[in-house]
Amino acid sequence: MTVLTAQAIGTRRLDLLPLRVQHAEEMAVVLSDPALHTFIGGAPDTPHALRSRYQRQTAGSGDPAVSWLNWVIRLRHESCLTGTLQATVSPSGEGHIAEIAWVVGTPWQGRGIATEAARGVVAWLGGQPVQSVIAHVHPEHRASAAVAAAAGLTPTDVWHEGEIRWHRSLRNGTGASRGDR
Ligand SMILES: CC(C)(COP(=O)(O)OP(=O)(O)OC[C@H]1O[C@@H](n2cnc3c(N)ncnc32)[C@H](O)[C@@H]1OP(=O)(O)O)[C@@H](O)C(=O)NCCC(=O)NCCS
């Protein structure tokens, strides 16, 4: 059994901070654009609903074998939150696998924030007992595919709920390094 907890991660422009319930109010504004749900479904949460979501997420998965790791993405020089990164680490046939996902608020998109944050988290996961990283990306979601590729993942031929599975091994000599940040 491996229980991981999110730790603060610093990259060139970003502080990835472990999610706290207190982030909900600012994040509800960051994530308020319905367009963010074009590929991932759902709709923006109210501040109240987001607070409840963050309470559930920070309480953990309830399964000691599964770690829920959540970060908010803080743009350091503007002192504001811009999005989230999450990793769900579970046992698999090949050791532990981390499924990662990212969201960046519309006003901050197109500035390389998701790319920098995803690289930071993958580099951090490379220092944990995690064998591989996966992400599920809608086939028409070019921005998300670009983020996955920049974090060193490659598309597989596996489909999951209408999305393509991307994969990166962290244990075959191509693992993440600090340079990825
Ligand atoms: C996917 C998402 C996180 C990208 O965030 P971002 O901070 O704008 O991404 P980046 O600035 O790091 O850009 C990543 C790449 O996408 C490209 N890109 C950004 N917006 C794009 C768009 N609207 N259409 C096509 N490509 C786009 C960038 O040019 C960049 O590619 P490059 O490295 O080849 O230049 C953001 O669009 C988002 O939050 N979408 C809604 C939530 C979502 O669908 N998440 C995916 C779940 S896995």
Short mmCIF file of C-alpha atoms and ligand atoms in Angstrom, two decimals:
data_model
loop_
_atom_site.label_atom_id
_atom_site.label_comp_id
_atom_site.label_asym_id
_atom_site.label_seq_id
_atom_site.Cartn_x
_atom_site.Cartn_y
_atom_site.Cartn_z
CA MET A 1 0.00 0.00 0.00
CA THR A 2 1.43 3.38 -1.00
CA VAL A 3 -0.27 6.51 0.30
CA LEU A 4 0.98 9.65 -1.40
CA THR A 5 0.18 13.21 -0.42
CA ALA A 6 0.52 16.25 -2.64
CA GLN A 7 3.50 18.46 -1.84
CA ALA A 8 4.17 22.01 -2.99
CA ILE A 9 5.99 22.07 -6.33
CA GLY A 10 7.78 25.13 -7.70
CA THR A 11 8.38 25.67 -11.41
CA ARG A 12 9.77 28.68 -13.25
CA ARG A 13 6.59 30.80 -13.03
CA LEU A 14 4.28 28.66 -10.94
CA ASP A 15 3.67 27.45 -7.43
CA LEU A 16 1.64 24.25 -7.43
CA LEU A 17 0.02 24.27 -4.01
CA PRO A 18 -1.75 21.31 -2.40
CA LEU A 19 -5.48 21.96 -2.70
CA ARG A 20 -7.23 23.36 0.38
CA VAL A 21 -10.94 23.94 0.94
CA GLN A 22 -10.14 27.63 1.37
CA HIS A 23 -9.15 27.81 -2.32
CA ALA A 24 -12.78 27.24 -3.37
CA GLU A 25 -13.91 30.87 -3.44
CA GLU A 26 -11.11 32.11 -5.71
CA MET A 27 -11.20 28.96 -7.83
CA ALA A 28 -14.96 29.28 -8.43
CA VAL A 29 -14.18 32.50 -10.31
CA VAL A 30 -11.17 31.01 -12.12
CA LEU A 31 -13.32 28.06 -13.31
CA SER A 32 -16.51 30.00 -14.03
CA ASP A 33 -16.44 29.84 -17.85
CA PRO A 34 -18.82 27.13 -19.19
CA ALA A 35 -16.45 26.73 -22.17
CA LEU A 36 -14.03 24.88 -19.86
CA HIS A 37 -16.50 21.97 -19.96
CA THR A 38 -16.62 21.58 -23.74
CA PHE A 39 -14.57 18.38 -23.71
CA ILE A 40 -14.80 17.22 -20.11
CA GLY A 41 -18.56 17.59 -19.60
CA GLY A 42 -20.41 19.08 -16.66
CA ALA A 43 -20.79 22.75 -15.79
CA PRO A 44 -19.03 25.26 -13.53
CA ASP A 45 -19.61 24.79 -9.80
CA THR A 46 -21.01 27.52 -7.60
CA PRO A 47 -18.61 28.58 -4.81
CA HIS A 48 -20.70 26.52 -2.39
CA ALA A 49 -20.61 23.41 -4.59
CA LEU A 50 -16.89 23.83 -5.23
CA ARG A 51 -16.27 24.07 -1.50
CA SER A 52 -18.12 20.77 -1.03
CA ARG A 53 -16.15 19.23 -3.90
CA TYR A 54 -12.85 20.38 -2.37
CA GLN A 55 -13.93 19.00 1.02
CA ARG A 56 -14.51 15.61 -0.58
CA GLN A 57 -11.28 15.76 -2.57
CA THR A 58 -9.11 16.77 0.39
CA ALA A 59 -10.71 14.07 2.58
CA GLY A 60 -9.14 11.48 0.26
CA SER A 61 -10.41 8.56 -1.77
CA GLY A 62 -11.56 6.41 1.14
CA ASP A 63 -9.59 3.55 -0.42
CA PRO A 64 -6.16 3.24 1.23
CA ALA A 65 -4.75 1.91 -2.06
CA VAL A 66 -5.78 5.00 -4.04
CA SER A 67 -4.24 8.46 -3.49
CA TRP A 68 -6.03 11.59 -4.65
CA LEU A 69 -3.48 14.35 -5.24
CA ASN A 70 -4.78 17.81 -6.09
CA TRP A 71 -2.94 21.06 -6.66
CA VAL A 72 -4.03 24.58 -7.46
CA ILE A 73 -1.82 26.41 -9.95
CA ARG A 74 -0.67 29.78 -8.65
CA LEU A 75 0.95 32.23 -11.06
CA ARG A 76 3.64 33.55 -8.77
CA HIS A 77 4.24 37.06 -10.05
CA GLU A 78 0.52 37.84 -10.33
CA SER A 79 -0.26 36.18 -6.96
CA CYS A 80 -3.38 34.57 -8.36
CA LEU A 81 -4.75 31.10 -8.83
CA THR A 82 -5.15 30.04 -12.46
CA GLY A 83 -6.20 26.38 -12.52
CA THR A 84 -5.80 22.90 -11.10
CA LEU A 85 -3.78 19.77 -11.67
CA GLN A 86 -4.83 16.41 -10.31
CA ALA A 87 -3.25 13.01 -10.09
CA THR A 88 -4.99 9.82 -9.00
CA VAL A 89 -2.46 7.18 -8.05
CA SER A 90 -3.67 3.57 -8.00
CA PRO A 91 -2.13 0.13 -8.04
CA SER A 92 -2.06 -1.59 -11.41
CA GLY A 93 -0.54 -4.73 -12.86
CA GLU A 94 2.71 -2.79 -13.52
CA GLY A 95 3.06 -1.06 -10.15
CA HIS A 96 1.47 2.28 -9.34
CA ILE A 97 -0.03 4.34 -12.11
CA ALA A 98 -0.93 8.05 -11.90
CA GLU A 99 -3.80 9.42 -13.97
CA ILE A 100 -3.37 13.15 -14.39
CA ALA A 101 -5.73 15.90 -15.57
CA TRP A 102 -5.49 19.67 -15.89
CA VAL A 103 -7.72 22.74 -16.14
CA VAL A 104 -6.62 26.34 -16.66
CA GLY A 105 -9.08 29.22 -16.40
CA THR A 106 -9.95 30.88 -19.69
CA PRO A 107 -8.25 34.25 -18.98
CA TRP A 108 -4.91 32.49 -18.39
CA GLN A 109 -4.98 30.03 -21.29
CA GLY A 110 -2.46 30.09 -24.12
CA ARG A 111 0.45 31.15 -21.89
CA GLY A 112 1.99 27.72 -21.38
CA ILE A 113 0.63 27.42 -17.85
CA ALA A 114 -0.90 23.94 -18.25
CA THR A 115 2.27 22.74 -19.98
CA GLU A 116 4.55 24.05 -17.22
CA ALA A 117 2.28 22.69 -14.47
CA ALA A 118 1.92 19.25 -16.07
CA ARG A 119 5.69 18.99 -16.54
CA GLY A 120 6.18 19.96 -12.90
CA VAL A 121 3.76 17.33 -11.64
CA VAL A 122 5.18 14.61 -13.91
CA ALA A 123 8.69 15.47 -12.71
CA TRP A 124 7.48 15.26 -9.10
CA LEU A 125 5.76 11.92 -9.79
CA GLY A 126 9.08 10.69 -11.19
CA GLY A 127 10.48 10.97 -7.65
CA GLN A 128 7.61 8.96 -6.17
CA PRO A 129 6.97 5.20 -6.26
CA VAL A 130 4.97 5.59 -9.46
CA GLN A 131 5.76 3.53 -12.55
CA SER A 132 3.77 5.35 -15.18
CA VAL A 133 1.58 8.33 -15.91
CA ILE A 134 -1.56 8.31 -18.03
CA ALA A 135 -4.05 10.95 -19.18
CA HIS A 136 -7.30 10.66 -21.11
CA VAL A 137 -7.71 13.25 -23.84
CA HIS A 138 -10.66 13.82 -26.17
CA PRO A 139 -9.50 13.17 -29.76
CA GLU A 140 -10.46 16.69 -30.86
CA HIS A 141 -8.94 18.48 -27.87
CA ARG A 142 -5.76 19.83 -29.46
CA ALA A 143 -4.71 21.99 -26.53
CA SER A 144 -4.92 19.10 -24.07
CA ALA A 145 -3.10 16.76 -26.46
CA ALA A 146 -0.33 19.37 -26.75
CA VAL A 147 -0.06 19.54 -22.95
CA ALA A 148 0.15 15.74 -22.70
CA ALA A 149 2.82 15.60 -25.40
CA ALA A 150 4.84 18.38 -23.78
CA ALA A 151 4.77 16.40 -20.51
CA GLY A 152 6.31 13.45 -22.33
CA LEU A 153 3.19 11.33 -22.77
CA THR A 154 2.40 9.63 -26.06
CA PRO A 155 -0.98 8.52 -27.37
CA THR A 156 -1.86 4.82 -27.15
CA ASP A 157 -4.50 2.89 -29.04
CA VAL A 158 -6.54 2.49 -25.84
CA TRP A 159 -9.86 4.34 -25.68
CA HIS A 160 -11.63 5.17 -22.42
CA GLU A 161 -15.10 6.69 -22.43
CA GLY A 162 -14.58 8.35 -25.81
CA GLU A 163 -11.10 9.61 -25.01
CA ILE A 164 -7.63 8.44 -26.02
CA ARG A 165 -5.29 7.17 -23.34
CA TRP A 166 -1.89 8.85 -23.30
CA HIS A 167 0.99 7.20 -21.45
CA ARG A 168 4.48 7.82 -20.16
CA SER A 169 6.68 5.33 -18.37
CA LEU A 170 8.70 6.82 -15.51
CA ARG A 171 10.90 3.80 -15.02
CA ASN A 172 12.53 2.97 -18.35
CA GLY A 173 15.21 5.61 -18.56
CA THR A 174 12.88 8.23 -20.00
CA GLY A 175 11.58 9.26 -16.58
CA ALA A 176 10.99 12.85 -15.68
CA SER A 177 13.82 15.01 -14.49
CA ARG A 178 14.06 18.46 -12.99
CA GLY A 179 14.78 19.77 -16.47
CA ASP A 180 11.20 18.98 -17.36
CA ARG A 181 9.98 21.76 -15.16
C1 LIG B 1 -6.30 22.06 -21.92
C2 LIG B 1 -5.96 23.33 -21.15
C3 LIG B 1 -5.64 22.95 -19.71
C4 LIG B 1 -4.73 23.98 -21.78
O1 LIG B 1 -4.33 25.05 -20.93
P1 LIG B 1 -3.31 26.19 -21.42
O2 LIG B 1 -2.65 26.75 -20.19
O3 LIG B 1 -3.99 27.11 -22.33
O4 LIG B 1 -2.26 25.33 -22.23
P2 LIG B 1 -0.84 25.84 -22.74
O5 LIG B 1 -0.83 27.33 -22.81
O6 LIG B 1 0.21 25.14 -21.95
O7 LIG B 1 -0.84 25.33 -24.22
C5 LIG B 1 -0.65 23.98 -24.52
C6 LIG B 1 -0.67 23.82 -26.01
O8 LIG B 1 -2.02 23.93 -26.47
C7 LIG B 1 -2.08 24.87 -27.51
N1 LIG B 1 -3.36 25.52 -27.41
C8 LIG B 1 -3.78 26.32 -26.41
N2 LIG B 1 -5.05 26.69 -26.65
C9 LIG B 1 -5.41 26.08 -27.81
C10 LIG B 1 -6.60 26.05 -28.57
N3 LIG B 1 -7.69 26.72 -28.18
N4 LIG B 1 -6.63 25.32 -29.71
C11 LIG B 1 -5.53 24.63 -30.10
N5 LIG B 1 -4.38 24.61 -29.40
C12 LIG B 1 -4.33 25.34 -28.28
C13 LIG B 1 -0.90 25.79 -27.28
O9 LIG B 1 -0.50 26.43 -28.46
C14 LIG B 1 0.13 24.82 -26.79
O10 LIG B 1 0.66 24.10 -27.87
P3 LIG B 1 2.21 24.20 -28.24
O11 LIG B 1 2.94 23.76 -27.01
O12 LIG B 1 2.34 23.26 -29.37
O13 LIG B 1 2.42 25.63 -28.55
C15 LIG B 1 -7.12 24.34 -21.17
O14 LIG B 1 -7.51 24.55 -22.51
C16 LIG B 1 -8.33 23.88 -20.37
O15 LIG B 1 -8.35 24.01 -19.15
N6 LIG B 1 -9.36 23.36 -21.03
C17 LIG B 1 -10.58 22.98 -20.33
C18 LIG B 1 -10.38 21.81 -19.38
C19 LIG B 1 -9.92 20.57 -20.09
O16 LIG B 1 -10.47 20.23 -21.14
N7 LIG B 1 -8.95 19.89 -19.53
C20 LIG B 1 -8.40 18.68 -20.09
C21 LIG B 1 -8.69 17.50 -19.21
S1 LIG B 1 -7.41 16.25 -19.39
#
